[in-house]
Amino acid sequence: MLFSPIALLVLLVSLATAFPRMDPKTLQQLLKRDTKSKACPFAHTDTHEHNKRQVSFDPVAQRVSTTGKYAWKAPNLEAGDKRGPCPGLNALANHGYIPHNGIAPATTLIQALGQAYGMALDLATFLAVYGTVFNGDALSLTPGYSIGGPANIGLLGGVLSGTGITRTPSGLSGSHNNYEGDTSATRGDQYLFGNNDLLQIPFFQQYYDALLENTPAPQQYSALFRFRQSRFNYSIENNPYFFFPQFAGVLVAPAGFAFPPAMMSNHSAQYPQGYLDKETFKSFFAVTGGSGNFKYQPGYERIPDNWYKRAIGTEYSIPAFLLDVLEYARQDPRLLSVGGNTGTPNSFTGIDITALTKGVFNGATLAQGNNLQCFIFQLIQAEAPGVLTGLYSDLTKALQPLTESISGALGGLGCPQLMELDESLYEKYPGYKKNPVGL
């Protein structure tokens, strides 16, 4: 997405209003970073068009430091360091791009995701704000969240020192169905495995085997479709409580397939669009050993030495990510279906999107134009008050950063306005009622 300086300034001022302790220096750094971003808008664009542009390689600008203050340091999990279901965030904590204890202010997360991985400001801001509001403390003096489990007051410091939150935030490890969810690329379904944090070696092996060698990252992602489809089918066939919500399902689940090629691949003059070699893949997922004999050490994710992020000006944005989501969904429309199993394996039933949104959206046209972005973000906004009831004493104030972020993501798209939902349609899904919010 090409952001004009004025549009970016509006977005960042909104963010500063929602999170008042974002200082002017941080605003200037973020603005400088993303005025160079030229990721193409996804509306009315061929699925692969954003991968056809000429990309240059700058070994100085793209090199990511893993030395000095960014040298890898093992987490002390027994002492309370937090690590969770997202390998990219775990690696950031291990290298000091975010606090080593794994409890990070939202502004620090936004900066780190751009600095280390080349994530665009729009996507980094939305993910940081969403995690803060739903799984952290949006009313703190330093709003943020734990990348792992619930954080106690001693570790959180400023995050829990604010007023207005009524209980300890869940962190990402307690975010089932609102952030992390079923049908992950490398993690197990909550009901089947008892957690959604830990990498499951058989799923990692399948990903590893499906990863094409000596192939540019965009083509590697395309080739992972059958693996993504098999993981979706696995949940349908084995998990009676499988539930596929709009954010944790339709958006976050595919991120586990899209983000590694997009933001963990190494870049070079030979592969300016990136290439995710299998040793790099293992390093980012805390896996050692050879194929068929992998060993996993939770929390030990590492950015490899001599690793180069995405080219400056090609930061991975919301539109670029949605292009990747739609690439798979056009091959298997079920991947856009909010729904789940109804109490037994192989009983997957999608929600009637027209009925859910009182006629505003139609499931048959979600893959067209801006419809997916409009639908997902407005659905999140509409459902948030019910999901967060009881977590904050001042819910309106807590939701302000989310509202501002969604307004920025949807600005100028001309979305039809979603006014109300028929949430009774969720009642048929025991997976939704079993753990609807993960708090």
XYZ file of C-alpha atoms in Angstrom:
439
model
C 0.000 0.000 0.000
C 1.434 3.374 -0.960
C 0.977 5.705 1.997
C 1.285 9.440 1.425
C 3.098 11.362 4.190
C -0.196 13.083 5.064
C -2.084 9.776 5.361
C 0.696 8.322 7.476
C 0.720 11.381 9.710
C -3.030 11.003 10.274
C -2.547 7.315 11.133
C 0.301 8.020 13.524
C -1.402 10.953 15.215
C -4.403 8.663 15.777
C -2.078 6.068 17.275
C -0.451 8.676 19.501
C -3.880 9.832 20.665
C -4.855 6.280 21.540
C -1.476 5.574 23.136
C -0.469 9.008 24.521
C 2.991 7.925 25.651
C 4.229 7.403 22.076
C 6.841 10.147 21.923
C 7.585 12.440 18.937
C 10.888 10.669 18.212
C 9.068 7.364 17.808
C 6.535 9.008 15.500
C 9.303 10.435 13.322
C 11.094 7.075 13.095
C 7.937 5.233 12.075
C 6.964 7.917 9.567
C 10.430 7.868 7.990
C 10.306 4.079 7.673
C 6.944 3.744 5.936
C 6.931 6.699 3.559
C 9.211 4.435 1.507
C 6.734 1.565 1.414
C 5.235 0.805 -1.986
C 3.470 -2.496 -1.466
C 0.649 -2.551 -3.995
C -3.006 -2.284 -3.046
C -4.783 -5.595 -3.369
C -8.079 -4.419 -4.806
C -8.610 -5.344 -8.450
C -5.081 -6.742 -8.629
C -3.841 -10.046 -9.934
C -2.896 -12.356 -7.063
C 0.771 -12.437 -8.024
C 1.168 -8.859 -9.231
C 2.750 -7.714 -5.978
C 5.438 -10.364 -6.516
C 6.275 -9.385 -10.113
C 7.922 -6.046 -9.387
C 11.648 -5.589 -9.789
C 13.222 -5.788 -6.347
C 16.744 -4.655 -5.582
C 19.048 -5.899 -2.840
C 20.917 -3.582 -0.486
C 23.214 -5.609 1.801
C 23.746 -2.657 4.125
C 20.155 -1.484 4.573
C 18.681 -5.011 4.737
C 21.155 -6.661 7.087
C 19.592 -7.504 10.452
C 21.949 -7.347 13.404
C 22.405 -10.415 15.598
C 25.420 -9.070 17.488
C 26.071 -6.590 20.290
C 22.827 -5.566 21.952
C 20.983 -7.820 19.505
C 23.012 -10.942 20.280
C 20.879 -14.003 20.965
C 20.261 -14.796 24.631
C 18.358 -17.835 25.876
C 15.134 -17.125 27.752
C 14.947 -17.925 31.449
C 11.525 -19.528 31.397
C 11.750 -20.710 35.003
C 12.361 -17.133 36.133
C 9.292 -15.925 34.261
C 10.435 -14.920 30.774
C 7.456 -15.232 28.440
C 7.534 -17.077 25.141
C 4.448 -18.129 23.234
C 2.878 -19.373 20.013
C 4.484 -16.856 17.620
C 8.053 -17.855 16.659
C 8.766 -14.443 15.146
C 7.943 -12.636 18.390
C 9.896 -15.189 20.424
C 12.956 -14.539 18.263
C 12.569 -10.759 18.708
C 12.617 -11.215 22.490
C 15.636 -13.530 22.380
C 17.562 -10.930 20.378
C 16.490 -7.903 22.407
C 14.436 -6.195 19.711
C 11.613 -6.300 22.274
C 12.117 -6.760 26.045
C 13.782 -10.066 26.815
C 11.110 -10.939 29.353
C 8.590 -11.117 26.513
C 6.312 -8.367 27.807
C 6.396 -5.602 25.244
C 4.864 -2.158 24.825
C 2.844 -1.854 21.620
C 5.074 0.897 20.251
C 8.163 -1.264 20.768
C 6.498 -4.141 18.919
C 5.626 -1.877 15.980
C 9.196 -0.655 15.680
C 10.730 -4.120 16.080
C 8.503 -5.788 13.485
C 9.603 -3.222 10.920
C 13.232 -3.089 11.948
C 13.838 -6.834 12.038
C 11.317 -8.301 9.582
C 10.284 -5.552 7.190
C 6.646 -5.575 8.280
C 4.825 -2.466 7.093
C 3.480 0.096 9.509
C -0.191 -0.642 8.804
C 0.077 -4.367 9.545
C 2.473 -3.969 12.489
C 0.271 -1.293 14.058
C -2.919 -3.282 13.738
C -1.392 -6.505 15.146
C 0.218 -4.664 18.061
C -2.958 -2.756 18.882
C -5.173 -5.833 18.562
C -2.922 -7.894 20.853
C -2.801 -5.067 23.384
C -6.560 -4.541 23.515
C -7.598 -8.203 23.580
C -4.708 -9.897 25.407
C -2.821 -7.122 27.180
C -3.625 -3.831 28.877
C -4.789 -1.000 26.649
C -5.281 1.396 29.574
C -1.799 1.167 31.020
C 0.699 4.026 30.990
C 2.697 1.762 28.637
C 0.101 -0.282 26.745
C 1.317 -3.686 25.623
C 1.004 -7.422 26.114
C 2.809 -10.651 26.928
C 3.912 -12.705 23.931
C 3.398 -15.791 26.110
C 1.217 -16.553 29.094
C -0.456 -14.337 31.685
C 1.959 -11.800 33.077
C 2.116 -11.006 36.758
C 2.329 -7.455 38.049
C 5.996 -7.702 38.976
C 7.075 -8.529 35.466
C 4.679 -6.250 33.649
C 5.749 -3.168 35.528
C 4.133 -0.326 33.609
C 1.795 -2.541 31.629
C -0.244 -3.471 34.706
C 0.433 -0.292 36.664
C -2.361 1.585 34.935
C -5.947 1.646 36.059
C -9.039 0.194 34.502
C -8.137 -3.455 33.862
C -9.970 -5.885 36.100
C -7.771 -8.990 35.903
C -4.394 -10.201 34.707
C -4.273 -10.162 30.895
C -4.074 -13.542 29.204
C -1.140 -12.892 26.884
C -0.970 -14.585 23.491
C -0.839 -18.047 25.048
C -4.332 -17.523 26.437
C -5.762 -16.023 23.269
C -7.452 -19.072 21.764
C -10.164 -18.047 19.294
C -9.474 -14.340 19.610
C -5.857 -14.200 18.360
C -4.361 -17.652 18.018
C -6.593 -20.485 16.875
C -7.037 -23.913 15.362
C -5.574 -25.161 12.063
C -2.179 -23.558 12.684
C 0.735 -24.411 10.403
C 2.951 -25.853 13.160
C 0.915 -25.687 16.386
C -1.826 -28.076 17.488
C -5.508 -27.376 18.002
C -6.251 -26.360 21.592
C -8.766 -29.144 22.222
C -6.702 -31.916 20.646
C -3.296 -31.021 22.109
C -4.156 -29.159 25.297
C -2.322 -26.013 24.189
C -1.764 -23.884 21.107
C 1.741 -22.774 22.111
C 4.029 -25.673 21.390
C 5.305 -26.671 17.987
C 4.235 -30.150 16.963
C 7.077 -31.978 15.219
C 4.838 -33.897 12.753
C 3.297 -30.649 11.495
C 6.716 -28.988 11.288
C 7.979 -31.979 9.304
C 5.108 -31.582 6.837
C 5.879 -27.873 6.417
C 9.582 -28.658 6.002
C 8.874 -31.276 3.349
C 6.538 -28.943 1.438
C 9.053 -26.089 1.364
C 10.567 -25.929 -2.119
C 14.342 -25.568 -2.276
C 16.242 -23.074 -4.418
C 13.003 -21.232 -5.156
C 12.058 -17.556 -4.585
C 9.897 -16.976 -1.531
C 6.683 -15.997 -3.384
C 6.734 -19.277 -5.284
C 7.559 -21.151 -2.084
C 4.410 -19.735 -0.548
C 2.301 -20.720 -3.555
C 3.618 -24.277 -3.320
C 2.528 -24.553 0.327
C -1.164 -24.516 -0.607
C -1.661 -28.281 -0.393
C -0.035 -28.308 3.030
C -2.289 -25.476 4.180
C -5.315 -27.364 2.856
C -4.232 -30.564 4.638
C -3.951 -28.740 7.986
C -7.448 -27.327 7.547
C -8.788 -30.780 6.707
C -6.978 -32.265 9.709
C -8.872 -29.998 12.089
C -12.197 -30.789 10.427
C -11.536 -34.528 10.499
C -10.210 -34.767 14.062
C -11.422 -31.883 16.239
C -15.128 -31.877 17.193
C -14.584 -28.417 18.726
C -12.847 -26.946 15.682
C -13.927 -23.314 15.303
C -12.766 -20.919 12.595
C -13.526 -17.307 13.601
C -13.040 -14.218 11.487
C -9.679 -13.076 12.912
C -7.997 -16.070 14.567
C -9.214 -18.277 11.709
C -9.635 -16.439 8.428
C -6.644 -14.106 9.012
C -4.273 -15.424 11.690
C -4.298 -19.095 10.667
C -3.017 -18.338 7.136
C -0.336 -16.065 8.601
C 1.452 -19.205 9.790
C 1.851 -20.193 6.147
C 2.392 -16.725 4.634
C 4.651 -15.028 7.186
C 7.651 -17.422 7.032
C 8.231 -17.015 3.268
C 7.285 -13.324 3.424
C 9.318 -12.286 6.467
C 11.660 -15.104 7.510
C 13.233 -15.768 4.119
C 16.796 -14.579 3.609
C 17.387 -12.011 0.881
C 20.358 -11.747 -1.434
C 21.385 -10.582 -4.881
C 20.452 -14.057 -6.133
C 17.096 -14.018 -4.345
C 16.071 -10.354 -3.959
C 12.481 -11.449 -3.174
C 13.831 -13.842 -0.565
C 14.427 -17.548 -0.233
C 13.495 -19.516 2.894
C 16.141 -22.222 3.067
C 15.485 -25.088 5.423
C 18.230 -24.247 7.933
C 16.845 -20.723 8.291
C 13.372 -22.189 8.707
C 14.596 -24.472 11.503
C 16.388 -21.614 13.265
C 13.292 -19.403 13.379
C 11.233 -22.300 14.781
C 13.728 -23.470 17.452
C 14.269 -26.813 15.739
C 17.547 -28.715 15.419
C 18.529 -32.077 13.956
C 17.987 -33.611 10.576
C 14.798 -34.409 8.727
C 13.021 -37.295 10.412
C 14.909 -36.667 13.655
C 13.964 -33.103 14.584
C 14.294 -31.777 18.130
C 12.328 -28.782 19.374
C 13.387 -26.525 22.247
C 10.478 -24.226 23.152
C 11.355 -20.552 23.363
C 14.745 -20.851 21.652
C 13.809 -19.258 18.335
C 16.716 -17.442 16.689
C 17.336 -15.010 13.833
C 20.206 -16.562 11.854
C 23.498 -14.739 11.475
C 24.096 -13.113 8.087
C 20.378 -12.704 7.554
C 18.821 -9.988 5.385
C 15.208 -8.800 5.608
C 12.839 -7.641 2.846
C 13.998 -4.873 0.519
C 13.368 -1.333 1.718
C 10.195 -0.109 0.016
C 8.622 -3.589 -0.176
C 7.489 -3.840 3.444
C 4.842 -6.515 4.045
C 1.551 -4.654 4.411
C -2.095 -5.468 5.063
C -2.906 -5.423 1.334
C 0.070 -7.694 0.541
C -0.961 -10.118 3.268
C -4.576 -10.170 2.106
C -3.373 -10.942 -1.412
C -1.672 -14.012 0.033
C -4.808 -14.995 1.944
C -6.906 -14.647 -1.187
C -4.473 -16.673 -3.290
C -5.315 -19.745 -1.211
C -8.982 -18.888 -0.734
C -9.592 -18.709 -4.464
C -8.394 -22.318 -4.664
C -10.392 -23.428 -1.625
C -13.221 -21.026 -0.641
C -13.665 -22.820 2.692
C -10.623 -20.881 3.883
C -12.790 -17.751 4.057
C -15.630 -19.547 5.834
C -16.308 -18.380 9.374
C -17.720 -21.499 11.034
C -16.659 -24.804 12.523
C -17.552 -28.331 13.502
C -20.843 -28.723 15.320
C -19.790 -31.256 17.963
C -18.438 -34.151 15.919
C -15.550 -34.513 13.476
C -16.374 -33.862 9.827
C -19.370 -31.669 10.647
C -17.924 -28.357 9.427
C -20.644 -25.821 8.709
C -20.016 -22.273 7.575
C -21.992 -19.324 8.870
C -24.287 -17.585 6.417
C -22.397 -14.289 6.102
C -25.461 -12.502 4.736
C -27.498 -13.530 7.785
C -24.653 -12.752 10.208
C -24.204 -9.221 8.862
C -27.910 -8.528 8.273
C -27.421 -8.346 4.510
C -24.378 -6.049 4.431
C -21.911 -8.686 3.167
C -22.239 -11.800 1.029
C -19.957 -14.799 1.486
C -19.890 -15.427 -2.264
C -18.227 -12.055 -2.915
C -15.726 -11.824 -0.026
C -12.824 -12.493 -2.399
C -13.772 -9.558 -4.613
C -12.377 -6.039 -4.372
C -11.977 -4.724 -0.834
C -14.745 -6.909 0.596
C -12.553 -9.193 2.702
C -10.730 -6.321 4.403
C -13.993 -4.442 4.995
C -15.727 -7.535 6.370
C -12.995 -8.775 8.709
C -12.084 -5.445 10.247
C -15.662 -4.298 10.771
C -16.613 -7.682 12.226
C -13.754 -7.376 14.726
C -14.936 -3.909 15.697
C -18.560 -4.994 16.041
C -17.776 -8.023 18.198
C -15.106 -6.433 20.399
C -17.415 -4.892 23.054
C -19.061 -8.245 23.776
C -15.763 -10.126 23.824
C -14.110 -7.644 26.196
C -17.010 -7.070 28.584
C -15.712 -7.398 32.135
C -12.026 -7.004 31.255
C -11.923 -3.202 31.415
C -13.746 -0.819 33.712
C -13.809 1.784 30.929
C -14.494 -0.244 27.812
C -14.946 2.753 25.521
C -11.515 4.107 26.376
C -9.917 0.662 26.088
C -11.370 0.191 22.603
C -10.168 3.578 21.349
C -6.815 2.333 19.967
C -8.548 -0.535 18.162
C -11.133 1.823 16.696
C -8.413 4.196 15.512
C -6.376 1.366 13.980
C -9.361 -0.081 12.128
C -10.344 3.362 10.871
C -6.835 3.734 9.461
C -6.948 0.292 7.838
C -10.307 0.974 6.169
C -9.811 4.634 5.287
C -10.654 5.386 1.676
C -11.934 1.897 0.839
C -15.598 2.890 0.677
C -16.714 -0.035 2.826
C -20.418 -0.751 3.285
C -21.258 0.014 6.890
C -21.811 -2.939 9.190
C -24.322 -1.795 11.799
C -25.235 -4.972 13.691
C -24.640 -8.732 13.842
C -26.766 -11.767 14.500
C -24.396 -13.397 16.979
C -26.948 -16.100 17.806
C -25.601 -17.882 14.709
C -22.475 -18.801 16.690
C -24.447 -20.842 19.209
C -24.399 -24.003 17.093
C -20.599 -24.266 17.452
C -19.421 -25.855 20.722
C -15.885 -24.709 19.967
C -17.038 -21.099 20.113
C -18.874 -21.595 23.418
C -16.157 -23.809 24.901
C -13.535 -21.070 24.825
C -14.913 -18.072 22.968
C -12.415 -15.426 24.030
C -9.442 -17.146 25.598
C -9.359 -14.876 28.656
